Coordinates of C-alpha atoms in Angstrom, one line a residue:
M1 CA 1.4 -32.7 -2.0
E2 CA -1.8 -34.4 -1.1
N3 CA -4.8 -32.5 -2.4
K4 CA -7.2 -32.6 0.6
S5 CA -9.7 -29.9 1.5
L6 CA -11.6 -29.0 4.7
S7 CA -14.6 -30.8 3.3
N8 CA -12.7 -34.1 3.7
I9 CA -11.8 -33.6 7.3
E10 CA -13.7 -35.5 9.9
T11 CA -14.3 -34.0 13.3
I12 CA -14.7 -36.3 16.3
E13 CA -16.7 -33.8 18.2
S14 CA -17.3 -30.0 18.7
N15 CA -18.3 -28.7 22.1
A16 CA -18.7 -25.5 24.0
L17 CA -16.4 -25.9 27.0
S18 CA -15.4 -23.7 29.9
I19 CA -11.8 -23.1 30.5
Q20 CA -12.2 -25.0 33.8
E21 CA -13.5 -28.0 31.8
C22 CA -10.6 -27.7 29.4
L23 CA -8.0 -27.7 32.2
R24 CA -9.8 -30.4 34.1
S25 CA -10.3 -32.9 31.3
Y26 CA -7.5 -32.4 28.7
I27 CA -3.7 -32.3 28.5
Y28 CA -2.6 -29.9 25.7
E29 CA 0.7 -29.8 23.9
I30 CA 1.8 -27.1 21.5
P31 CA 3.1 -29.0 18.4
N32 CA 6.4 -28.2 16.7
F33 CA 4.9 -26.5 13.7
Q34 CA 3.1 -23.9 15.8
R35 CA 4.1 -20.3 16.0
P36 CA 5.6 -18.7 19.1
Y37 CA 3.6 -17.0 21.8
S38 CA 2.9 -13.6 20.2
W39 CA 0.3 -11.7 22.3
E40 CA 1.3 -8.1 23.1
N41 CA -0.2 -5.3 25.1
D42 CA -3.1 -4.6 22.7
Q43 CA -4.4 -8.2 22.9
L44 CA -3.6 -8.6 26.6
N45 CA -5.5 -5.4 27.3
D46 CA -8.5 -6.6 25.5
F47 CA -8.3 -10.0 27.2
W48 CA -7.9 -8.3 30.7
T49 CA -10.8 -5.9 30.2
D50 CA -13.1 -8.7 29.2
I51 CA -12.0 -11.0 32.1
N52 CA -12.1 -8.2 34.7
S53 CA -15.5 -6.9 33.7
S54 CA -17.2 -10.3 33.0
D55 CA -19.9 -11.2 35.5
N56 CA -21.0 -14.2 33.5
E57 CA -19.5 -16.5 30.9
F58 CA -17.2 -14.8 28.4
F59 CA -16.6 -16.3 25.1
L60 CA -12.9 -16.5 24.2
G61 CA -13.1 -18.0 20.7
S62 CA -12.3 -21.4 19.4
T63 CA -9.7 -24.1 19.9
V64 CA -8.8 -26.8 17.4
I65 CA -7.1 -29.9 18.7
W66 CA -6.4 -33.6 17.7
I67 CA -5.8 -36.6 20.0
K68 CA -2.1 -37.3 20.0
E69 CA -2.1 -40.0 22.7
K70 CA -4.9 -41.9 24.3
R71 CA -4.4 -42.4 28.0
P72 CA -6.6 -44.9 29.8
L73 CA -8.0 -43.7 33.1
F74 CA -6.4 -40.3 32.6
N75 CA -6.7 -37.2 30.4
D76 CA -5.7 -37.8 26.7
L77 CA -2.9 -35.8 25.3
H78 CA -4.1 -33.4 22.5
S79 CA -2.0 -31.3 20.1
V80 CA -3.3 -27.7 19.8
I81 CA -3.8 -26.6 16.1
D82 CA -5.6 -23.3 16.9
G83 CA -6.2 -21.5 20.2
Q84 CA -2.7 -21.8 21.9
Q85 CA -2.5 -18.1 22.4
R86 CA -5.8 -18.1 24.4
L87 CA -4.9 -21.2 26.5
T88 CA -1.4 -19.9 27.2
T89 CA -2.7 -16.5 28.3
C90 CA -5.3 -18.0 30.6
T91 CA -2.6 -20.1 32.2
I92 CA -0.3 -17.1 32.7
L93 CA -3.1 -15.1 34.3
L94 CA -4.0 -18.0 36.6
S95 CA -0.3 -18.3 37.6
T96 CA -0.3 -14.6 38.6
I97 CA -3.5 -15.0 40.6
R98 CA -1.9 -18.1 42.2
D99 CA 1.2 -16.2 43.2
Y100 CA -0.8 -13.3 44.7
F101 CA -2.6 -15.8 47.0
H102 CA 0.9 -17.0 48.0
E103 CA 2.0 -13.5 48.7
I104 CA -1.0 -12.9 51.0
E105 CA -0.3 -16.2 52.8
T106 CA 3.3 -15.3 53.5
S107 CA 2.8 -11.7 54.5
S108 CA -0.4 -12.0 56.6
G109 CA -0.2 -12.2 60.4
N110 CA -3.7 -13.6 60.6
E111 CA -3.6 -17.4 60.7
E112 CA -7.2 -17.8 59.3
I113 CA -6.2 -15.6 56.3
K114 CA -3.1 -17.7 55.9
K115 CA -5.1 -20.9 55.8
I116 CA -7.6 -19.5 53.3
A117 CA -4.9 -18.0 51.1
N118 CA -3.0 -21.3 51.1
T119 CA -6.1 -23.3 50.2
Q120 CA -6.8 -20.9 47.2
F121 CA -3.1 -21.1 46.2
T122 CA -3.3 -24.8 46.0
S123 CA -6.6 -24.8 44.3
T124 CA -5.3 -22.5 41.6
Q125 CA -2.0 -24.4 41.1
N126 CA -4.1 -27.6 40.6
K127 CA -5.6 -25.9 37.5
I128 CA -2.1 -25.6 36.0
I129 CA -0.5 -28.9 37.1
V130 CA -2.7 -31.9 37.6
T131 CA -1.9 -35.2 39.3
D132 CA -3.0 -38.7 38.1
D133 CA -4.1 -41.6 40.3
D134 CA -0.5 -42.6 40.8
G135 CA 0.5 -39.3 42.2
E136 CA 2.4 -38.3 39.1
S137 CA 2.2 -34.6 38.0
H138 CA 1.3 -33.5 34.5
R139 CA 1.5 -30.0 33.0
V140 CA -2.0 -29.2 31.6
L141 CA -0.4 -27.1 28.9
I142 CA 3.0 -28.3 27.5
R143 CA 5.1 -25.6 25.9
K144 CA 8.7 -25.8 24.9
E145 CA 9.9 -22.6 26.6
D146 CA 11.7 -23.4 29.8
L147 CA 10.4 -20.2 31.3
F148 CA 6.8 -21.3 30.9
Y149 CA 7.4 -24.3 33.1
E150 CA 9.7 -22.7 35.6
K151 CA 7.9 -19.4 36.2
I152 CA 4.3 -20.0 35.1
Q153 CA 3.7 -23.6 36.0
R154 CA 6.2 -24.7 38.6
P155 CA 7.7 -21.6 40.2
N156 CA 9.8 -23.7 42.7
A157 CA 11.4 -25.7 39.8
I158 CA 15.2 -25.7 39.6
P159 CA 15.9 -22.9 37.0
S160 CA 17.6 -24.0 33.7
N161 CA 19.1 -20.5 33.3
S162 CA 18.5 -20.9 29.6
A163 CA 18.5 -17.7 27.4
L164 CA 15.0 -16.3 26.6
N165 CA 14.0 -16.4 23.0
A166 CA 11.3 -14.0 21.6
S167 CA 8.4 -16.3 22.6
A168 CA 9.7 -16.7 26.2
T169 CA 10.3 -12.9 26.3
R170 CA 6.7 -12.2 25.4
I171 CA 5.4 -14.8 27.9
E172 CA 7.5 -13.0 30.6
K173 CA 6.1 -9.6 29.5
A174 CA 2.5 -11.0 29.6
R175 CA 3.2 -12.2 33.2
I176 CA 4.5 -8.7 34.2
F177 CA 1.4 -7.1 32.5
F178 CA -0.9 -9.2 34.6
E179 CA 1.1 -8.6 37.8
E180 CA 0.7 -4.9 37.3
K181 CA -3.0 -5.1 36.5
I182 CA -3.9 -7.3 39.5
N183 CA -1.7 -5.1 41.8
D184 CA -3.7 -2.0 40.6
E185 CA -6.9 -3.9 41.5
I186 CA -6.0 -5.1 45.0
N187 CA -3.3 -2.9 46.3
S188 CA -5.6 -0.7 48.4
L189 CA -7.8 -3.6 49.6
N190 CA -7.7 -5.3 52.9
E191 CA -6.6 -9.0 53.0
E192 CA -10.2 -10.5 52.9
D193 CA -11.1 -8.2 50.0
K194 CA -7.9 -9.1 48.2
I195 CA -8.8 -12.8 48.4
S196 CA -12.3 -12.1 47.2
K197 CA -11.1 -10.1 44.2
L198 CA -8.6 -12.8 43.3
K199 CA -11.2 -15.5 43.5
Q200 CA -13.5 -13.5 41.3
L201 CA -10.9 -13.0 38.7
R202 CA -10.1 -16.8 38.8
S203 CA -13.7 -17.6 38.4
N204 CA -14.0 -15.3 35.4
V205 CA -11.1 -17.0 33.8
L206 CA -12.4 -20.5 34.5
A207 CA -15.9 -19.7 33.4
S208 CA -14.9 -18.3 30.1
K209 CA -16.1 -20.4 27.2
V210 CA -14.4 -21.8 24.1
I211 CA -15.7 -23.8 21.2
Q212 CA -13.4 -26.8 21.1
V213 CA -13.2 -28.7 17.8
E214 CA -11.5 -32.2 18.0
L215 CA -10.0 -33.5 14.8
N216 CA -9.1 -37.1 13.9
S217 CA -5.5 -36.9 12.8
E218 CA -2.3 -34.9 12.7
E219 CA -2.6 -34.7 8.9
D220 CA -6.0 -32.9 9.3
G221 CA -4.3 -30.6 11.9
F222 CA -1.7 -29.5 9.4
L223 CA -4.4 -28.7 6.8
V224 CA -6.6 -26.8 9.2
F225 CA -3.6 -24.8 10.5
E226 CA -2.8 -23.7 6.9
T227 CA -6.4 -23.2 5.9
L228 CA -7.0 -20.9 8.9
N229 CA -4.8 -18.4 7.2
T230 CA -7.4 -18.0 4.4
R231 CA -10.1 -17.7 6.9
G232 CA -8.8 -14.6 8.7
A233 CA -6.5 -16.1 11.2
D234 CA -3.4 -14.0 12.0
L235 CA -0.8 -16.4 10.7
R236 CA 2.6 -15.1 9.7
L237 CA 4.6 -16.1 6.6
A238 CA 7.0 -18.1 8.9
D239 CA 4.1 -20.0 10.5
L240 CA 2.8 -21.1 7.1
V241 CA 6.2 -22.1 5.6
K242 CA 7.2 -24.0 8.7
N243 CA 3.9 -25.9 8.7
L244 CA 4.4 -26.6 5.0
L245 CA 7.9 -28.0 5.4
V246 CA 7.2 -30.0 8.5
R247 CA 4.1 -31.6 6.9
E248 CA 5.6 -32.3 3.5
S249 CA 9.2 -33.2 4.1
A250 CA 8.5 -36.0 6.5
K251 CA 5.8 -38.5 7.2
N252 CA 6.7 -39.8 10.8
G253 CA 6.8 -38.0 14.1
D254 CA 10.6 -38.4 14.6
D255 CA 11.5 -37.0 11.2
R256 CA 9.0 -34.2 11.6
A257 CA 10.5 -33.3 15.0
T258 CA 13.9 -33.1 13.3
V259 CA 12.6 -30.8 10.5
S260 CA 11.0 -28.6 13.1
K261 CA 14.2 -28.5 15.2
R262 CA 16.2 -27.5 12.1
W263 CA 13.7 -24.7 11.4
E264 CA 14.0 -23.5 15.0
N265 CA 17.8 -23.6 14.9
F266 CA 18.0 -21.0 12.1
S267 CA 14.9 -19.0 12.9
E268 CA 15.9 -18.5 16.5
K269 CA 19.3 -17.2 15.4
I270 CA 17.5 -14.6 13.3
Q271 CA 14.9 -13.8 15.9
G272 CA 17.2 -13.6 18.9
S273 CA 15.5 -12.0 21.8
S274 CA 13.7 -9.5 19.6
T275 CA 9.9 -9.4 19.9
D276 CA 9.6 -8.3 16.3
F277 CA 8.3 -11.5 14.8
D278 CA 8.4 -10.0 11.3
L279 CA 12.2 -10.6 11.3
V280 CA 11.9 -14.2 10.2
D281 CA 9.2 -13.3 7.6
R282 CA 11.5 -10.7 6.1
F283 CA 14.4 -13.1 6.0
I284 CA 12.3 -15.8 4.2
W285 CA 11.2 -13.1 1.7
Q286 CA 14.6 -11.7 1.1
S287 CA 16.2 -15.3 0.8
W288 CA 13.6 -16.1 -1.8
N289 CA 14.2 -12.9 -3.8
S290 CA 18.0 -13.6 -3.7
R291 CA 17.4 -16.9 -5.7
R292 CA 14.2 -16.6 -7.7
K293 CA 11.9 -14.2 -9.5
A294 CA 10.9 -11.6 -6.9
V295 CA 7.5 -11.5 -5.4
K296 CA 5.9 -9.3 -2.8
Q297 CA 6.1 -10.5 0.7
Q298 CA 2.4 -11.1 1.1
E299 CA 2.5 -13.2 -2.1
L300 CA 5.4 -15.4 -1.2
Y301 CA 3.5 -18.3 0.3
S302 CA 1.3 -18.7 -2.8
A303 CA 4.4 -18.5 -5.0
L304 CA 6.0 -21.2 -2.8
I305 CA 3.0 -23.5 -3.2
R306 CA 3.2 -22.9 -7.0
H307 CA 6.9 -23.6 -7.0
F308 CA 6.6 -27.0 -5.5
K309 CA 3.6 -27.9 -7.6
N310 CA 5.2 -26.9 -10.9
T311 CA 8.7 -28.3 -10.2
D312 CA 9.0 -31.0 -7.6
S313 CA 6.7 -31.9 -4.8
S314 CA 8.8 -34.8 -3.4
S315 CA 9.8 -34.7 0.2
N316 CA 13.4 -34.1 -0.8
A317 CA 12.4 -30.9 -2.6
Y318 CA 11.0 -29.5 0.7
L319 CA 14.2 -30.5 2.5
D320 CA 16.2 -28.8 -0.2
Y321 CA 14.3 -25.6 0.4
L322 CA 14.9 -25.9 4.1
E323 CA 18.6 -26.2 3.4
E324 CA 18.4 -23.1 1.2
L325 CA 17.0 -21.2 4.3
E326 CA 19.7 -22.6 6.6
V327 CA 22.5 -21.6 4.2
D328 CA 21.1 -18.0 3.7
S329 CA 20.4 -17.6 7.4
E330 CA 24.1 -17.9 8.1
I331 CA 24.7 -14.9 5.9
Y332 CA 21.7 -13.0 7.0
I333 CA 22.3 -13.1 10.7
K334 CA 25.5 -11.1 10.2
F335 CA 23.8 -8.1 8.6
D336 CA 22.6 -5.1 10.6
N337 CA 25.6 -5.0 12.9
E338 CA 27.5 -1.8 13.1
N339 CA 30.3 -3.5 15.0
I340 CA 30.9 -6.4 12.7
Q341 CA 34.5 -7.5 12.2
P342 CA 35.9 -9.9 9.7
E343 CA 36.0 -13.6 10.6
P344 CA 39.3 -15.5 10.5
Q345 CA 40.3 -17.0 7.2
V346 CA 40.2 -20.8 7.2
Q347 CA 42.6 -22.5 4.8
G348 CA 40.6 -23.8 1.8
V349 CA 37.2 -22.3 2.9
R350 CA 35.7 -19.4 0.9
N351 CA 33.9 -17.1 3.4
A352 CA 32.7 -13.7 2.3
F353 CA 32.8 -12.5 5.9
S354 CA 36.6 -13.2 6.0
V355 CA 37.0 -10.5 3.3
P356 CA 37.6 -7.2 5.2
Q357 CA 36.3 -4.9 2.4
F358 CA 33.0 -6.9 2.1
V359 CA 32.6 -6.7 5.9
D360 CA 33.2 -2.9 5.7
S361 CA 30.3 -2.6 3.3
V362 CA 28.0 -4.7 5.4
R363 CA 28.8 -2.5 8.4
A364 CA 28.3 0.6 6.3
L365 CA 24.8 -0.5 5.2
S366 CA 23.9 -1.2 8.8
I367 CA 25.1 2.4 9.7
F368 CA 22.9 3.7 6.9
N369 CA 19.9 1.5 8.2
V370 CA 19.6 0.1 4.7
S371 CA 18.1 -3.4 4.2
V372 CA 16.6 -3.0 0.8
A373 CA 19.8 -4.5 -0.7
N374 CA 19.8 -7.6 1.4
S375 CA 18.7 -9.9 -1.5
A376 CA 21.8 -8.7 -3.4
M377 CA 24.1 -8.9 -0.5
I378 CA 22.9 -12.5 0.3
A379 CA 23.4 -13.4 -3.3
I380 CA 27.0 -12.2 -3.6
A381 CA 28.1 -13.7 -0.3
R382 CA 26.5 -17.0 -1.1
K383 CA 28.0 -17.0 -4.7
Y384 CA 31.5 -16.2 -3.4
N385 CA 31.2 -18.9 -0.8
L386 CA 30.2 -21.6 -3.3
H387 CA 31.7 -20.7 -6.7
K388 CA 35.3 -20.1 -7.3
K389 CA 34.7 -18.2 -10.6
F390 CA 32.9 -15.4 -8.6
T391 CA 36.0 -13.6 -7.5
K392 CA 37.0 -11.7 -4.5
A393 CA 37.2 -8.6 -6.8
N394 CA 33.5 -9.3 -7.9
L395 CA 32.4 -9.6 -4.3
I396 CA 34.1 -6.4 -3.2
K397 CA 33.0 -4.4 -6.2
V398 CA 29.3 -5.2 -5.9
A399 CA 29.3 -4.5 -2.1
R400 CA 31.2 -1.3 -2.5
D401 CA 28.9 -0.1 -5.4
I402 CA 25.8 -0.8 -3.2
E403 CA 27.5 0.9 -0.3
N404 CA 28.5 4.0 -2.3
F405 CA 25.0 4.2 -3.9
H406 CA 23.2 4.2 -0.6
F407 CA 25.7 6.6 1.0
Q408 CA 24.6 9.1 -1.5
F409 CA 21.0 8.0 -2.0
S410 CA 19.9 7.0 1.5
A411 CA 22.4 8.4 4.0
L412 CA 23.0 11.9 2.5
N413 CA 19.8 12.6 0.6
N414 CA 17.4 10.7 3.1
S415 CA 15.7 9.1 0.0
G416 CA 13.4 6.2 0.9
S417 CA 13.9 3.0 -1.0
T418 CA 11.3 2.6 -3.7
G419 CA 9.9 -0.5 -5.5
G420 CA 12.3 0.3 -8.3
T421 CA 15.3 0.1 -6.0
R422 CA 14.2 -3.3 -4.6
T423 CA 13.5 -4.6 -8.1
R424 CA 17.0 -3.6 -9.3
Y425 CA 18.6 -5.7 -6.5
N426 CA 16.3 -8.6 -7.0
N427 CA 16.9 -8.7 -10.7
F428 CA 20.6 -8.7 -10.1
A429 CA 20.4 -11.5 -7.5
L430 CA 18.4 -13.6 -10.0
E431 CA 20.9 -12.9 -12.8
L432 CA 23.7 -13.8 -10.5
E433 CA 22.0 -17.0 -9.4
N434 CA 21.5 -18.1 -13.0
A435 CA 25.1 -17.2 -14.1
K436 CA 27.4 -20.2 -14.6
N437 CA 30.8 -18.8 -15.5
A438 CA 33.2 -15.9 -15.1
A439 CA 31.9 -14.0 -18.1
E440 CA 28.2 -14.1 -16.9
F441 CA 29.3 -13.2 -13.4
N442 CA 31.2 -10.2 -14.7
L443 CA 28.2 -9.2 -16.9
A444 CA 25.9 -9.3 -14.0
V445 CA 28.2 -7.2 -11.9
E446 CA 28.6 -4.6 -14.6
N447 CA 24.8 -4.4 -15.3
L448 CA 24.2 -3.6 -11.6
S449 CA 27.0 -1.0 -11.6
A450 CA 25.5 0.7 -14.6
K451 CA 22.0 0.8 -13.1
L452 CA 23.2 2.1 -9.8
R453 CA 25.3 4.8 -11.5
A454 CA 22.3 5.9 -13.6
S455 CA 20.2 6.2 -10.4
L456 CA 22.5 8.3 -8.3
P457 CA 21.0 11.6 -7.0
D458 CA 21.9 14.9 -8.3
N459 CA 25.7 15.4 -7.9
S460 CA 25.6 19.1 -7.0
K461 CA 22.9 18.7 -4.4
T462 CA 24.6 15.7 -2.8
T463 CA 28.0 17.5 -2.8
E464 CA 26.4 20.4 -0.9
I465 CA 24.7 18.1 1.6
F466 CA 28.1 16.4 2.2
S467 CA 29.8 19.8 2.8
K468 CA 27.2 20.5 5.5
L469 CA 27.8 17.4 7.6
F470 CA 28.5 18.1 11.2
Y471 CA 29.2 16.5 14.5
A472 CA 27.7 18.3 17.6
P473 CA 27.4 15.7 20.3
N474 CA 26.4 18.2 23.0
L475 CA 23.6 19.8 21.2
T476 CA 20.0 18.9 20.8
L477 CA 19.4 18.0 17.2
R478 CA 16.4 18.1 14.9
Q479 CA 15.1 14.6 14.0
A480 CA 16.1 15.1 10.4
D481 CA 19.8 15.7 11.4
K482 CA 20.2 12.9 13.8
N483 CA 21.2 10.0 11.5
K484 CA 23.8 12.0 9.6
S485 CA 25.3 13.4 12.8
R486 CA 25.6 10.2 14.7
K487 CA 29.2 9.3 16.0
A488 CA 29.0 6.1 14.0
F489 CA 28.2 7.8 10.8
I490 CA 30.7 10.6 11.0
T491 CA 33.4 8.2 12.1
Y492 CA 32.5 6.0 9.1
V493 CA 32.9 9.0 6.8
L494 CA 36.4 9.9 8.1
L495 CA 37.5 6.3 8.2
T496 CA 36.5 5.8 4.7
I497 CA 38.4 8.9 3.5
S498 CA 41.5 7.6 5.3
K499 CA 41.1 4.1 3.8
H500 CA 40.7 5.5 0.3
F501 CA 44.2 7.0 0.6
K502 CA 45.5 3.8 2.2
A503 CA 46.4 5.6 5.4
L504 CA 44.5 2.9 7.2
P505 CA 43.7 -0.7 6.3
P506 CA 40.1 -2.0 6.0
A507 CA 38.1 -3.5 8.8
Q508 CA 38.6 -0.6 11.2
S509 CA 36.5 -0.9 14.4
I510 CA 34.3 2.2 14.8
S511 CA 34.5 2.1 18.6
S512 CA 38.4 2.4 18.5
W513 CA 38.2 5.9 17.1
S514 CA 37.3 9.3 18.5
I515 CA 36.2 12.4 16.6
E516 CA 38.4 15.4 17.2
H517 CA 37.2 19.0 16.6
I518 CA 40.5 20.6 15.5
K519 CA 39.2 24.0 16.6
P520 CA 37.8 23.1 20.0
Q521 CA 34.1 22.8 20.7
S522 CA 34.5 25.1 23.7
K523 CA 34.7 28.0 21.2
A524 CA 31.5 27.1 19.4
S525 CA 28.0 28.5 19.7
K526 CA 24.9 26.5 20.3
R527 CA 24.0 26.5 16.6
T528 CA 24.6 23.3 14.6
S529 CA 25.6 25.6 11.6
D530 CA 28.6 26.8 13.5
P531 CA 31.7 25.9 11.4
I532 CA 33.4 24.4 14.4
Y533 CA 31.0 21.4 14.2
S534 CA 31.5 21.1 10.4
I535 CA 33.0 18.2 8.6
G536 CA 35.8 20.6 7.7
N537 CA 36.9 20.8 11.3
L538 CA 36.8 17.1 12.1
T539 CA 39.5 14.5 12.1
L540 CA 40.0 11.0 13.7
L541 CA 42.2 10.1 16.7
T542 CA 42.5 6.9 18.5
T543 CA 40.5 6.9 21.7
E544 CA 43.6 6.9 23.7
L545 CA 45.2 9.9 21.9
N546 CA 42.0 11.9 22.0
S547 CA 42.1 12.2 25.8
E548 CA 45.8 13.4 25.6
I549 CA 45.2 16.2 23.1
S550 CA 44.8 19.6 24.7
D551 CA 41.7 21.8 24.2
G552 CA 43.6 24.9 23.2
D553 CA 44.1 26.9 20.1
F554 CA 45.7 25.2 17.0
A555 CA 49.1 26.8 17.8
D556 CA 48.9 25.1 21.3
K557 CA 48.2 21.6 20.0
H558 CA 49.8 21.8 16.6
K559 CA 52.7 19.4 17.4
Q560 CA 50.4 16.9 19.2
L561 CA 47.9 16.9 16.3
K562 CA 50.5 16.6 13.6
D563 CA 51.8 13.4 15.2
A564 CA 48.4 12.0 16.1
I565 CA 46.3 12.5 13.0
T566 CA 46.6 9.3 11.0
F567 CA 45.7 10.8 7.6
K568 CA 46.3 14.4 6.6
D569 CA 44.4 15.5 3.5
E570 CA 45.7 18.4 1.4
E571 CA 43.9 21.1 3.3
I572 CA 45.1 19.9 6.7
K573 CA 48.6 19.7 5.3
K574 CA 48.3 23.4 4.5
W575 CA 47.2 24.1 8.1
F576 CA 50.3 22.4 9.4
S577 CA 52.6 24.1 7.0
E578 CA 51.1 27.6 7.6
A579 CA 50.7 27.0 11.3
P580 CA 48.2 29.7 12.0
Q581 CA 47.5 30.8 15.7
E582 CA 43.9 29.7 15.2
I583 CA 41.9 27.8 12.6
T584 CA 39.3 30.2 11.1
S585 CA 35.9 29.7 9.7
T586 CA 37.5 30.3 6.2
H587 CA 39.9 27.4 6.8
I588 CA 37.1 25.2 7.8
E589 CA 34.8 26.1 5.0
E590 CA 37.5 25.6 2.4
R591 CA 38.3 22.1 3.8
S592 CA 34.5 21.2 3.8
K593 CA 34.3 22.1 0.0
Y594 CA 37.5 20.1 -0.7
L595 CA 36.3 17.0 1.2
S596 CA 32.8 17.2 -0.4
T597 CA 34.3 17.3 -4.0
L598 CA 36.8 14.5 -3.1
A599 CA 34.0 12.4 -1.6
L600 CA 31.7 12.4 -4.6
E601 CA 34.3 12.3 -7.4
K602 CA 36.9 9.9 -5.9
I603 CA 35.5 8.0 -2.9
W604 CA 31.8 7.3 -3.0
N605 CA 31.5 7.2 -6.7
I606 CA 30.4 4.1 -8.8
G607 CA 33.1 3.3 -11.3

């Protein structure tokens, strides 16, 4: 890695420019290593307040650019290193003002107003799309999101119908934000005053000032982008790592574009349409901790720099790390999915997600809302996929031990994950990564099991909590009860009991099952403590059968239930053999105690 500091960077010039001067004299492009558009309501509110209340020039901040392409007799093309959020937001607001001019033009019955509004519409659009001497149009700000071109810059463009990624979603939300703000300002005004207000807003945007710093090269741009993080700029971990990999893994534009595209391919799968940009940061952190000595998320970038400095700083080393992220992302994107199902088994291909028992544990952790074990789950899936000596039995045992631990620790006891919990999984992942043979794999697996077993919560307390599980879908629940009383969670509990006794195979779809209150809910009070809602009164039926079972006393639906219930535990067997007219609270309480003891001793234990 080249050791170059800011003191070595030459600036061509640094000027105070208005936004109008920027849009008139420059073409801007957001480079591949830049982060997505990320402004949310807090930043948009501040921006709007400043613009709407500004009577004079308002200082927006700085922009840092470098000349990417010289264009004789026309505006040069500049890559934006810093300031893209400001330039993008100004363009979004101008597009909103433009479209309100168009709305006035099309709705007015006054020809003079129509003419004025059309002139202002055209004038505003000319700040967003400019034309050279040959009549060719150019976007003043070039972004990769299709929505930015189609809705912000050229609203009459043929739509691409492409899916919105997180950046495009935020651009769309910013546009809606400004539409609502402007509507509030002008809705009660007459047409002339509406035009005046829109012109004032446009003038305030265009008169706003930035300090624009122009650099000499792309290499300087990479360094400034990274260094801004140490100077207080709000750069995310993903921004910095992407910048590092694009800069160091390739030295020409085409190769850098390829690296950037590979980054976007995996990061957009993780990000999806979510506007939580921390998702990719968390993945990078958990991927690192699944392979190397664990660090805190805020320390990872420094650790990454040290890693390359102390091991290998060739371009291939950076590409190898990119490949690690690509491999781990294919595992990570399948987490946090309550409806996950096993993938088809392909002959000769080892795939952890084709193992039904592993998939069941992934689903369970999603239902528990547990992500602290992600480094360990990534590690075992990767090791199984790549190393034949890490067996299916190893994979299933680790996943099930983690599932069983968090069923007791997280789901039942509501215990938050501590630094010790995360460290335990990170240490296991590192031990597994360094293991080379079956004996070392087995040792790592047994070490984790022992540590999880030793960290289980108090057995008697957990047994009591289990016995008080309930399902009351028609009642208003306390916040503390909601997670443990969700349909997905109670269905998971009942399915896991059935699978333990091999009454059902693994990989059951949660949505295929309905929860049946054996003693009907119609006889229950409005208290969640009513035994009718208790785990001791619950069983599973297929969705189709549930609608056919009557809502009467046990004697009335005895035969239907006997045929419909997939798994009959010892207590339910007694009910059917005794065939009481009605299931009593005593029946239910006895079954609750039986199931809670069974759960902790036989099913959710760590062997």
